[in-house]
Coordinates of C-alpha atoms and ligand atoms in Angstrom, one line a residue:
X5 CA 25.0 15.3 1.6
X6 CA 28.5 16.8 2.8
X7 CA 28.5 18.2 6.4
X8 CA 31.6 19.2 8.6
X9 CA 32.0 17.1 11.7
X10 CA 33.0 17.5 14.8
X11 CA 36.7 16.4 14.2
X12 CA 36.1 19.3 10.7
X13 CA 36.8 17.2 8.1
X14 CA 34.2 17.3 5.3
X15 CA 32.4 13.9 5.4
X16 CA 29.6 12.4 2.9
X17 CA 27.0 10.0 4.3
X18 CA 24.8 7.4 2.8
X19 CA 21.9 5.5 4.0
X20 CA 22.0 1.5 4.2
X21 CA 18.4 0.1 4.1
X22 CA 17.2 -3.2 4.7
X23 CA 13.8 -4.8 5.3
X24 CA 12.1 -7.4 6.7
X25 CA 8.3 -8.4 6.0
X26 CA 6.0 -10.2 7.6
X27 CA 3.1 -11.1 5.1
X28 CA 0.0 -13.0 6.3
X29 CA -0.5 -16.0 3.6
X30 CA -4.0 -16.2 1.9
X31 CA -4.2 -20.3 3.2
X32 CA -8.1 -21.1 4.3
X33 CA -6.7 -22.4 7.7
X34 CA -3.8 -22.1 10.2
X35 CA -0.1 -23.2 9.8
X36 CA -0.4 -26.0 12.2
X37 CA -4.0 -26.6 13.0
X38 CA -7.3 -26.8 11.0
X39 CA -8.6 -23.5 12.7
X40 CA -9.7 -20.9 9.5
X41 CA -7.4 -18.3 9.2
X42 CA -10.3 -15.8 7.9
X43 CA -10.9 -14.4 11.3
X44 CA -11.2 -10.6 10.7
X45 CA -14.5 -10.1 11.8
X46 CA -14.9 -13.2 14.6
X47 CA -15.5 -12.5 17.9
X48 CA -12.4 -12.9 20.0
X49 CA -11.2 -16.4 20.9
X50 CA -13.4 -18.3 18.5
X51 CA -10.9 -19.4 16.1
X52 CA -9.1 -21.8 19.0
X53 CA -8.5 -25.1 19.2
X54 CA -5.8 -26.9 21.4
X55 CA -2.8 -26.5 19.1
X56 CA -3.4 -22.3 18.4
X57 CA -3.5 -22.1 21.8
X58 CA -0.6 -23.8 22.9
X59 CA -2.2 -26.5 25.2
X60 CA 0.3 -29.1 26.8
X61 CA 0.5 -32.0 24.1
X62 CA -1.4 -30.5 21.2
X63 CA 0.4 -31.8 18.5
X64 CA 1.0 -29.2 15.3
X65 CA 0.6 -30.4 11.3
X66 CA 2.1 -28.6 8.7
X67 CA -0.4 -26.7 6.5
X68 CA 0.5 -27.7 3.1
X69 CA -1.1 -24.5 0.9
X70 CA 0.7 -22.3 3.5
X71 CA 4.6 -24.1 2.3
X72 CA 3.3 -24.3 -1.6
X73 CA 2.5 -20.3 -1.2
X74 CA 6.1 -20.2 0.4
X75 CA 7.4 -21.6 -2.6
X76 CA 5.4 -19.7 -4.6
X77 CA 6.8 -16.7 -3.0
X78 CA 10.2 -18.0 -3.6
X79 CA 10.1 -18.5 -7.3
X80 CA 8.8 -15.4 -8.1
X81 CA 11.4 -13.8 -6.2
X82 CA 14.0 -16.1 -8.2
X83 CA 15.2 -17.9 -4.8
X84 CA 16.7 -21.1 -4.8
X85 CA 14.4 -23.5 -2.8
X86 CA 16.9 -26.0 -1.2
X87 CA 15.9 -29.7 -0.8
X88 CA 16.2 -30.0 2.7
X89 CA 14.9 -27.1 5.2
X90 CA 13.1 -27.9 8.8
X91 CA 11.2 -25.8 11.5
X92 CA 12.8 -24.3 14.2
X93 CA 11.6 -23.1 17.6
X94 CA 12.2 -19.0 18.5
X95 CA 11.3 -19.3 22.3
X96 CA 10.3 -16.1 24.0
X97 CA 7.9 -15.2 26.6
X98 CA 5.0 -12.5 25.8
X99 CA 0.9 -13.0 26.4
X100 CA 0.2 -13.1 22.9
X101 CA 2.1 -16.4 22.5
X102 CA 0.2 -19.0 24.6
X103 CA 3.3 -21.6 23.7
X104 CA 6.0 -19.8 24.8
X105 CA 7.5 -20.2 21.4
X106 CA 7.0 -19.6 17.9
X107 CA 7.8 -22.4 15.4
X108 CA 9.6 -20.9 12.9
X109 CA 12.7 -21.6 10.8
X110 CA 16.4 -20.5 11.6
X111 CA 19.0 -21.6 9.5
X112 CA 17.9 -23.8 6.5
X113 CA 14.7 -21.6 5.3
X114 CA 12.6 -22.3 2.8
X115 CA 13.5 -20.3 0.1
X116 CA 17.3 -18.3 -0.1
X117 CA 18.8 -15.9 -2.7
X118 CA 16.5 -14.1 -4.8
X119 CA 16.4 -11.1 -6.0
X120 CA 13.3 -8.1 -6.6
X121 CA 13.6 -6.1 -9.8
X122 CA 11.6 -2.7 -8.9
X123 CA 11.4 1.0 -10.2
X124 CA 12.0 4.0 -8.4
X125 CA 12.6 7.5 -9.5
X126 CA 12.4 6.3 -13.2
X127 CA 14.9 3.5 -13.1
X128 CA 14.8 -0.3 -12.6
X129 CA 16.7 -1.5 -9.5
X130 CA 17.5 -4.7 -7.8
X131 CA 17.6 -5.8 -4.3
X132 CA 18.8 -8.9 -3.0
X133 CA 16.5 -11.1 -1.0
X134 CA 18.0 -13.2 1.3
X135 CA 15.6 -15.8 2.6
X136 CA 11.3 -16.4 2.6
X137 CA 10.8 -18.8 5.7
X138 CA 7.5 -19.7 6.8
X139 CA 6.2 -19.1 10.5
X140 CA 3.1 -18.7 12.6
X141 CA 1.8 -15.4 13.8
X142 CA 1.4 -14.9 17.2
X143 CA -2.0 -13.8 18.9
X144 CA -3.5 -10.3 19.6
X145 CA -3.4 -8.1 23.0
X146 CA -6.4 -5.4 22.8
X147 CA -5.6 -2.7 25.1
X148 CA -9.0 -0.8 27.1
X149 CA -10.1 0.8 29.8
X150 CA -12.7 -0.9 31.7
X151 CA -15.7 -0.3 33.6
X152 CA -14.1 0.7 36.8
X153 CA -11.6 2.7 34.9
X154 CA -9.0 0.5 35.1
X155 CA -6.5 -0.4 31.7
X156 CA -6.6 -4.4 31.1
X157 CA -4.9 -6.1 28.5
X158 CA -7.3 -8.5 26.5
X159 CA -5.8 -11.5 24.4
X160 CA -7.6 -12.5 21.4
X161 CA -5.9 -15.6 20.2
X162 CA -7.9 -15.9 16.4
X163 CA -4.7 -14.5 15.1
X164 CA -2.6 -17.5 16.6
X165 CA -1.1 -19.5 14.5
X166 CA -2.2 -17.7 10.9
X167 CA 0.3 -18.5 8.5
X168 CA 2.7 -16.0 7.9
X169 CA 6.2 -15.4 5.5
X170 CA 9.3 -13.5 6.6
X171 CA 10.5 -12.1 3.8
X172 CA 14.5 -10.8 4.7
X173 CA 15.7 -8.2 2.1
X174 CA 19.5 -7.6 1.9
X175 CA 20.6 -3.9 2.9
X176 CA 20.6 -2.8 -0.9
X177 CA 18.5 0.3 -0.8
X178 CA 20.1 3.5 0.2
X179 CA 17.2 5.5 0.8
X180 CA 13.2 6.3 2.3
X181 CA 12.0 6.5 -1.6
X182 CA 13.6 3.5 -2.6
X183 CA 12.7 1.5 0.1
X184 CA 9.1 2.9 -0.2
X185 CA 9.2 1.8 -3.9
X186 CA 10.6 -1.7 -2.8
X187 CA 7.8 -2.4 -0.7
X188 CA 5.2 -1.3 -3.3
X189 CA 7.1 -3.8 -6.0
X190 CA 7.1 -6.3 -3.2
X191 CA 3.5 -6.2 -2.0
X192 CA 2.3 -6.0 -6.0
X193 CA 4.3 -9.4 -6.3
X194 CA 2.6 -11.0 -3.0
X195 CA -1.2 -9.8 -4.9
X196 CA -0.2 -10.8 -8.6
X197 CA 0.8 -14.2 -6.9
X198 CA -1.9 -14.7 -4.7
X199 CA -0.1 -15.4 -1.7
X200 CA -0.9 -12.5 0.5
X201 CA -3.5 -9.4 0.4
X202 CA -0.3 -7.6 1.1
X203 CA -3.5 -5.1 2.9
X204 CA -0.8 -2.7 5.2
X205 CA -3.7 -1.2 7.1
X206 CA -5.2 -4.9 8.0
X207 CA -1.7 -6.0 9.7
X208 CA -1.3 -8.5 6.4
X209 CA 1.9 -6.6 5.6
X210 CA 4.2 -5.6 8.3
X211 CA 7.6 -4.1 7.6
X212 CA 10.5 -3.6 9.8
X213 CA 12.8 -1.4 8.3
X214 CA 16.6 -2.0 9.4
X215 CA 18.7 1.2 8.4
X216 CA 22.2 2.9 9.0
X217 CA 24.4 5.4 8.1
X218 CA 28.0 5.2 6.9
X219 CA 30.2 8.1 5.6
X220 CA 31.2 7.6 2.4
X221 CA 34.9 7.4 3.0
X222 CA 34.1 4.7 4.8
X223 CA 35.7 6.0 8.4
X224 CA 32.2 6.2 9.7
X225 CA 30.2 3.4 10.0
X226 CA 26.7 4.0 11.9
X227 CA 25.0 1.1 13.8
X228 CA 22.1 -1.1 12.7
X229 CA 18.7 0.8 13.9
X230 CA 15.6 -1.4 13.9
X231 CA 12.4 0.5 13.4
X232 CA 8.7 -0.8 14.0
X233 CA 5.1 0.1 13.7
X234 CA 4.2 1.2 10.7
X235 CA 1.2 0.7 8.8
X236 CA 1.1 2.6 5.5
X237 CA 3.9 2.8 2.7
X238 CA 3.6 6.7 3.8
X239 CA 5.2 6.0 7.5
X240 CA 7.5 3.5 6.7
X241 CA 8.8 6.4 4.5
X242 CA 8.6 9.3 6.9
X243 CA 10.2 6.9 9.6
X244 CA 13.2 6.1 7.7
X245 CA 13.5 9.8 6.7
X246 CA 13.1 10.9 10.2
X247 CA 16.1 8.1 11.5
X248 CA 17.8 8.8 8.1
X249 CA 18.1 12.8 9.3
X250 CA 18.4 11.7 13.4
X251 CA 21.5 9.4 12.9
X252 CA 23.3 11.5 10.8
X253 CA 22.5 14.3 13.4
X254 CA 24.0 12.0 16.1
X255 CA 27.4 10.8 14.0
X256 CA 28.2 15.0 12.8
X257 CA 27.7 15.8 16.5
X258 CA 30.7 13.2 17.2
X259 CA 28.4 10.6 18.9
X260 CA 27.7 6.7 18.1
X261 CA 24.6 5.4 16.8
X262 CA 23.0 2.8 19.5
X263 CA 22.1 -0.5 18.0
X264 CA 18.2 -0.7 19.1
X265 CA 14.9 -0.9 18.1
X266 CA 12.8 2.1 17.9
X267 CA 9.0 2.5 17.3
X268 CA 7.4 5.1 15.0
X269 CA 5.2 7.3 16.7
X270 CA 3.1 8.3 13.8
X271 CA 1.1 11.1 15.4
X272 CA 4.3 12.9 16.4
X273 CA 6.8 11.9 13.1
X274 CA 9.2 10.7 15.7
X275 CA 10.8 7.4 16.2
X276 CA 11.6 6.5 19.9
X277 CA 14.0 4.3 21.8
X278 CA 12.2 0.4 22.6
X279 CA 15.1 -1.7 23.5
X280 CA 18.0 -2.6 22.6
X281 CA 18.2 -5.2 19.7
X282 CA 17.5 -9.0 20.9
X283 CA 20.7 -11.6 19.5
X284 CA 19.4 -14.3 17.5
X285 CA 20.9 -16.7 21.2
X286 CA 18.4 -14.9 23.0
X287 CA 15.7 -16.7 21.5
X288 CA 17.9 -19.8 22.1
X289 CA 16.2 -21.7 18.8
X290 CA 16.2 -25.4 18.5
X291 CA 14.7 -27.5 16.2
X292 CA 10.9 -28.3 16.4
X293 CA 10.7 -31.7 17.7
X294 CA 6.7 -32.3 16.7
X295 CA 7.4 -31.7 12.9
X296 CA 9.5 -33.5 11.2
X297 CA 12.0 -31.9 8.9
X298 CA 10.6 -30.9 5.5
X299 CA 12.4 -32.5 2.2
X300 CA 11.2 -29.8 -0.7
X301 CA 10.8 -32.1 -3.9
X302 CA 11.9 -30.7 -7.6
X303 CA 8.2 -32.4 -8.5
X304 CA 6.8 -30.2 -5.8
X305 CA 8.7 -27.3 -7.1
X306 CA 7.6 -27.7 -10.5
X307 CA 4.4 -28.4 -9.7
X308 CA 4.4 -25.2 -8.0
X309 CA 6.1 -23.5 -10.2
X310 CA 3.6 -24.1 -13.2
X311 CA 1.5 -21.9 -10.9
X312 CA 3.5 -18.6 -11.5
X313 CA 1.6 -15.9 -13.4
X314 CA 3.5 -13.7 -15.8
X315 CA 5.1 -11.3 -13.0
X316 CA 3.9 -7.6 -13.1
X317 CA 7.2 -6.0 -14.2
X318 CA 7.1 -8.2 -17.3
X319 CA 3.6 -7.6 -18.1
X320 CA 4.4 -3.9 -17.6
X321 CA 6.6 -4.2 -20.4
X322 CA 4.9 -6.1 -22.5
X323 CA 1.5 -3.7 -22.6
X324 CA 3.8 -0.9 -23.7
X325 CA 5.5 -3.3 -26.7
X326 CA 3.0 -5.5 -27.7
X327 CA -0.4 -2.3 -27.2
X328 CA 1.6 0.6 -27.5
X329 CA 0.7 2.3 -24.6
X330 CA 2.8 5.2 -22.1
X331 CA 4.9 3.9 -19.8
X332 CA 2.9 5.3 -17.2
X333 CA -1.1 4.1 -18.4
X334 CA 0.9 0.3 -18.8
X335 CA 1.7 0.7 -15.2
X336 CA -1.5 1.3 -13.9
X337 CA -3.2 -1.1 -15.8
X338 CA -0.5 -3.5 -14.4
X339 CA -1.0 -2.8 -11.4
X340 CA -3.3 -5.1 -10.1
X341 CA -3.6 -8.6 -12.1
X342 CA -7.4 -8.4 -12.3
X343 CA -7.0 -5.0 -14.0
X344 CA -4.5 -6.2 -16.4
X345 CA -6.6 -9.1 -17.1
X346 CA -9.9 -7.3 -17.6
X347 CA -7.9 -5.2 -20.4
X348 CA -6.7 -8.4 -22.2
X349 CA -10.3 -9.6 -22.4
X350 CA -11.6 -7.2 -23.4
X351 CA -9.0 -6.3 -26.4
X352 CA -8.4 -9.3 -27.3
X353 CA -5.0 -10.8 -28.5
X354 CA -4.2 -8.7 -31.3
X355 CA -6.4 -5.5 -31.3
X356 CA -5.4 -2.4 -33.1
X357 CA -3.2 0.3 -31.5
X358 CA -6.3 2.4 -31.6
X359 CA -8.6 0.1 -30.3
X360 CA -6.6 -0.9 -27.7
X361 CA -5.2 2.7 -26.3
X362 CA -9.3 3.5 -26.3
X363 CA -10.0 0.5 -23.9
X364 CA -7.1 1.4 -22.0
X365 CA -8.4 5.0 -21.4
X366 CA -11.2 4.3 -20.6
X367 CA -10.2 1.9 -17.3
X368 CA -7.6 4.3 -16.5
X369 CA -9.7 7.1 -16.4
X370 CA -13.0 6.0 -16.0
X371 CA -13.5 3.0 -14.8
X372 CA -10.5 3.1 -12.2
X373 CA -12.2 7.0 -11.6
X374 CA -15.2 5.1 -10.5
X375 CA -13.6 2.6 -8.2
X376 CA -12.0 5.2 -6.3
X377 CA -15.3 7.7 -6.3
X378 CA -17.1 4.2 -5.0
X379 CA -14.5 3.5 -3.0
X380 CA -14.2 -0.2 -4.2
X381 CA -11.0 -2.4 -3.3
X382 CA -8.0 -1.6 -6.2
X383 CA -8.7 -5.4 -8.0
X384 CA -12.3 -4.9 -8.1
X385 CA -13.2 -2.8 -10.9
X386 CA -16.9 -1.3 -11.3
X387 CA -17.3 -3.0 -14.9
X388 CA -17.1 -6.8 -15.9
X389 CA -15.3 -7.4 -19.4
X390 CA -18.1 -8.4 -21.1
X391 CA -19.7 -5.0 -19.8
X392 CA -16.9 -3.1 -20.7
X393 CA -16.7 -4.6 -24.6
X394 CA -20.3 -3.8 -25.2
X395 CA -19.9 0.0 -24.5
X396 CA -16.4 0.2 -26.6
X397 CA -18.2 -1.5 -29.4
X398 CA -21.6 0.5 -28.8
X399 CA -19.0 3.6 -29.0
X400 CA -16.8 2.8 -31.7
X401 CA -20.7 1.8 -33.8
X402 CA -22.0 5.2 -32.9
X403 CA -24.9 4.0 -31.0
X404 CA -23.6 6.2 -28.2
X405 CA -22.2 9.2 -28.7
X406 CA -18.6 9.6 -26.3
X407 CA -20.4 12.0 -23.9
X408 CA -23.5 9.5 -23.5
X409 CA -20.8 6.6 -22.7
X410 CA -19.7 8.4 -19.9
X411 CA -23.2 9.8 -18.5
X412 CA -24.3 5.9 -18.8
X413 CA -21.2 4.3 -17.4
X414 CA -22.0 5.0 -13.3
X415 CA -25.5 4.2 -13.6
X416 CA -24.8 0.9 -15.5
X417 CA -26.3 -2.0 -12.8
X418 CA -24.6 -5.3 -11.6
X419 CA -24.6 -7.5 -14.9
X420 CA -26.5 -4.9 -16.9
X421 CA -25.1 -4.4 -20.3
X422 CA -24.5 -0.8 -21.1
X423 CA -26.6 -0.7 -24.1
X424 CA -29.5 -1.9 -22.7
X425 CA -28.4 0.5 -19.3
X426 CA -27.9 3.5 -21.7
X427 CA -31.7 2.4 -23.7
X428 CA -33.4 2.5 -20.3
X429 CA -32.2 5.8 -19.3
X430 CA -33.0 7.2 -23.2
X431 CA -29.2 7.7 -24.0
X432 CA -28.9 5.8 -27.1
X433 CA -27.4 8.0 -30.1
X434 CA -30.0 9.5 -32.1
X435 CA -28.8 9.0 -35.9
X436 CA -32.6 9.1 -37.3
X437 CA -32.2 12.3 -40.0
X438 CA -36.0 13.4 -39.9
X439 CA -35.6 13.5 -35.9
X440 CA -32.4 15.3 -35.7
X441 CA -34.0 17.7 -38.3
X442 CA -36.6 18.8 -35.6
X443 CA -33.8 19.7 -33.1
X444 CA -31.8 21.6 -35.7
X445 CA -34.8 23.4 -36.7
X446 CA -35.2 24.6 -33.0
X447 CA -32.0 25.6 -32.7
X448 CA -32.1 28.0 -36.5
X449 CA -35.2 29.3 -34.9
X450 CA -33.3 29.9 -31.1
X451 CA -30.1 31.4 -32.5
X452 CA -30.9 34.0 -34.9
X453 CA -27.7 35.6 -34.7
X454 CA -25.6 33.0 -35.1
X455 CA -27.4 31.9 -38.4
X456 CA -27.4 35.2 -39.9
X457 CA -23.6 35.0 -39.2
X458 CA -23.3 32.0 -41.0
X459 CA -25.3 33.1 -44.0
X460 CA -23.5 36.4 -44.3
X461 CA -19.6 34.3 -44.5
X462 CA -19.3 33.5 -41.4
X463 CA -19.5 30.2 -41.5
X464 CA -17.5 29.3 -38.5
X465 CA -21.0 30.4 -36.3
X466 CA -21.6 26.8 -37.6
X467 CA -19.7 25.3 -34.1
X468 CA -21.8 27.0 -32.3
X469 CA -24.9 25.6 -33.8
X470 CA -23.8 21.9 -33.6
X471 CA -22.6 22.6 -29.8
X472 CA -26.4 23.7 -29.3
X473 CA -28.2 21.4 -31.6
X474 CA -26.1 18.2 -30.0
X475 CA -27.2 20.0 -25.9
X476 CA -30.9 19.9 -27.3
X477 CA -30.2 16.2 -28.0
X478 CA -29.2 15.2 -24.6
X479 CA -25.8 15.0 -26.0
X480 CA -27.0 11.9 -27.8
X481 CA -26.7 13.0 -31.4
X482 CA -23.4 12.8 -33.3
X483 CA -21.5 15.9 -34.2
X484 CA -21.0 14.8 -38.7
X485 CA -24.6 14.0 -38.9
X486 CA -26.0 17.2 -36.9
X487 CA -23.5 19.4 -39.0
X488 CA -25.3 18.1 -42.6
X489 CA -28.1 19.0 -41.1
X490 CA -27.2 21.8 -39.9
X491 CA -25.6 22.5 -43.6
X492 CA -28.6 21.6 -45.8
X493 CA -31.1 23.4 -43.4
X494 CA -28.6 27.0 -43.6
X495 CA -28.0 27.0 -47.4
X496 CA -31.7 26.2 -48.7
X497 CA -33.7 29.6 -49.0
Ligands
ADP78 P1 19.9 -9.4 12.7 O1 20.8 -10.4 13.1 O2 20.0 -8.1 13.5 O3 18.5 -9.8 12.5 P2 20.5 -9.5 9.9 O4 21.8 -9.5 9.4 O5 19.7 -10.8 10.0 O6 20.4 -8.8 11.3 O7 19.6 -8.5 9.0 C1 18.3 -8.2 9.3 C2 17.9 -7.1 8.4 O8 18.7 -6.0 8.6 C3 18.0 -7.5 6.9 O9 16.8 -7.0 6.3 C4 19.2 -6.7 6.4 O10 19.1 -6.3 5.1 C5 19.3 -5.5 7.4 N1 20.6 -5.0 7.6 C6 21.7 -5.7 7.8 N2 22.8 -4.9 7.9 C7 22.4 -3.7 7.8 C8 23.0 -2.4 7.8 N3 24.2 -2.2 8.1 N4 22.2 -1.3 7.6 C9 20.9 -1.4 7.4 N5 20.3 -2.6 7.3 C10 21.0 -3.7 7.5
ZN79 ZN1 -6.3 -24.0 16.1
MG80 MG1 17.9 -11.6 11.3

């Protein structure tokens, strides 16, 4: 964008994005107690104990899944994971945090220097990661009126102390889209990992998008602006648009960016003015005296390592070389691991380019039509593999006609195979001659016209009669075998 400023020169801008993420990790309990981390549905306050709630002398243990998902994390972000890192204290005072501090880590974190390969607007991109360190989350205040009317604050501590990554990117994107597509790459990491639901909505995924504006000549540079509080991909988008559009708006009229942090107001598409940006001091960090410092291993990194699934961007790429499909149908069968594993089961290791763009079509459009119509979660499809390789082989054999696949498929039950499903409901292909003979006979006699047509030269009336003669056949019979008929039945006297 070039815009005259106040000083009327003509000055280019450019957007500087970075972000941070907070990602909940999948561990059964807490980062420093034995409390279960699965609290979604618990009443408040009932995953507690004396450490998650910060009681004088509780004494915290590191949670050993939550580091190895760190790691995890790490590696498939291509970090180095240095020997030596340690927990720090980040003290601050707010009712969520019984403590008084979080125990984090400051300045040796757990994993440093990676990098995320993602796509956006057609072409692959990188963006540097600086660190992954490993924290707890804090509790939860519920906000209500109560019965005299009167607005409490409610703290629900089963949050306290969940396990949680910080994921710091390096200001490499340079715009809402790109950021956007980032997150998406980032997130589909965290799921094909196993490390974090990555669920936005849930609070499992929290982004804080850093972003300013410098003009290209370089004479201009905007300050740092800190937004919070989204929860989709959508407003995390629309915020940085809005900021993107409000600090350029601020620098052309002549005035300074302030370095803050602003909250997205979703409702309103504005971002507003919290408070001016904390320094790191502020939170006066020390190290944690209760754990010791943490020596990573190479065994330990191995070990972890051996763990790593074949990353989504590379399996991406391989669908389209080694199963010729599009670019686009190999990224949404990529998209969620357990989608991208049902395929491979289902076609096997070296199928046919035919047989496997068939399979592929059919979980991009129907199956993954299904889970959407049913509202199901985006790994959980509505068909098992062994479901799903009974009705392509019951298709591809002609014991169901295309049409009957799809009018069996959503009333297939849990663990029913859809041959026997498409047998109960009478959907099976009808290939007996002598039985199709009745139903073309019905249509001769229903469609006069159409066969006089035919008998007088023109035979293309014949389309019509299969179309009819297969409708009389609940769609079961197949269209070669009904047009013999068809055939044999028109040209005898
Ligand atoms: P702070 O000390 O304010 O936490 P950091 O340097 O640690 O700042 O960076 C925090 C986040 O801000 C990182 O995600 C980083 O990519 C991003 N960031 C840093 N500088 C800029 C900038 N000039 N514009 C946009 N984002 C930035
Ligand atoms: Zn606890
Ligand atoms: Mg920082």
């Amino acid at each position: 964008m070039v815009v005259a400023t106040s000083r009327s020169t003509e000055v280019g801008f450019e957007t500087v994005i970075g972000l941070e993420v907070h990602a909940q990790l999948l561990t059964q309990s807490k980062m420093y107690c034995g409390c279960s981390a699965r609290y979604a549905d618990a009443p408040p306050n009932t995953h507690v104990c004396p450490v998650c709630l910060g009681l004088p002398g509780a004494l915290p243990v590191l949670n050993k899944a939550a580091l190895e998902f760190g790691i995890l994390t790490g590696l498939a972000l291509e970090c180095r994971i240095p020997a030596f890192n340690k927990l720090d204290r980040k003290n601050y005072v707010y009712p969520d945090l019984p403590k008084g501090y979080q125990i984090s880590q400051y300045d040796l974190p757990l994993c440093v220097d990676g990098v995320l390969e993602f796509r956006s607007g057609g072409d692959v991109r990188r963006a540097g990661i600086t660190r992954v360190h490993v924290e707890e989350d804090t509790g939860r205040l519920v906000h209500r009126v109560d019965e005299l009317g009167v607005e409490v604050s409610l703290v629900d501590l089963n949050r306290s102390g969940v396990p949680l990554m910080e994921i710091v990117g390096e200001p490499d994107l340079c715009s809402p889209e790109e950021a956007r597509d980032y997150l998406i790459a980032l997130r589909q990491t965290l799921r094909y990992i196993g490390s974090s639901t990555g669920n936005m909505e849930e609070g499992a995924f929290r982004c804080d998008a850093n972003v300013s504006t410098r003009s290209t000549d370089g004479s201009i540079l905007g300050a740092k602006v800190e937004i919070k509080n989204m929860n989709s991909f959508r407003a995390v988008e629309r915020a940085l648009r809005f900021e993107e559009r409000r600090q350029r708006d601020v620098l052309v009229a002549g005035g300074s960016v302030v370095q803050e942090t602003r909250g997205w107001i979703e409702d309103r598409g504005v971002t507003a003015a919290q408070r001016t940006k904390e320094q790191a001091h502020d939170y006066r960090y020390f190290p944690e005296p209760d754990l010791p410092p943490l020596e990573v291993t190479t065994k330990l990194v191995e070990a972890v390592g051996a763990r790593l699934p074949e990353l989504p961007g590379l399996r991406r790429e391989r669908f389209v070389l080694a199963y010729g499909l599009g670019a686009s149908e190999a990224s949404l069968l990529t998209a969620e691991r357990e989608v991208a594993d049902l395929f491979e089961e289902v076609v096997g290791p070296s199928p046919r380019p035919e047989e496997a763009r068939t399979a592929a079509n059919w979980i991009v459009n129907d199956l993954l039509g299904l889970q959407r119509q049913r509202g199901l979660p985006p790994d959980t499809l509505p068909l098992n593999s062994s479901q799903l390789r009974d009705l392509l082989n019951a298709v591809a054999a002609g014991e169901l006609t295309v049409r009957a696949a799809k009018e069996v498929l959503p009333q297939i039950e849990d663990d029913e195979l859809p041959r026997a499903a498409a047998a109960r409901l009478n959907l099976l292909s009808m290939d007996d001659d002598a039985a199709l003979r009745v139903a073309v006979a019905e249509t001769l006699g229903a469609f006069p016209a159409a066969v006089s047509d035919y008998r007088t030269g023109k035979t293309a009336a014949i389309g019509r009669l299969i179309g009819e003669t297969i409708k009389r056949t609940g769609g079961r019979a197949k269209p070669d075998q009904v047009r013999r008929l068809l055939e044999e039945a028109l040209t005898s006297p």
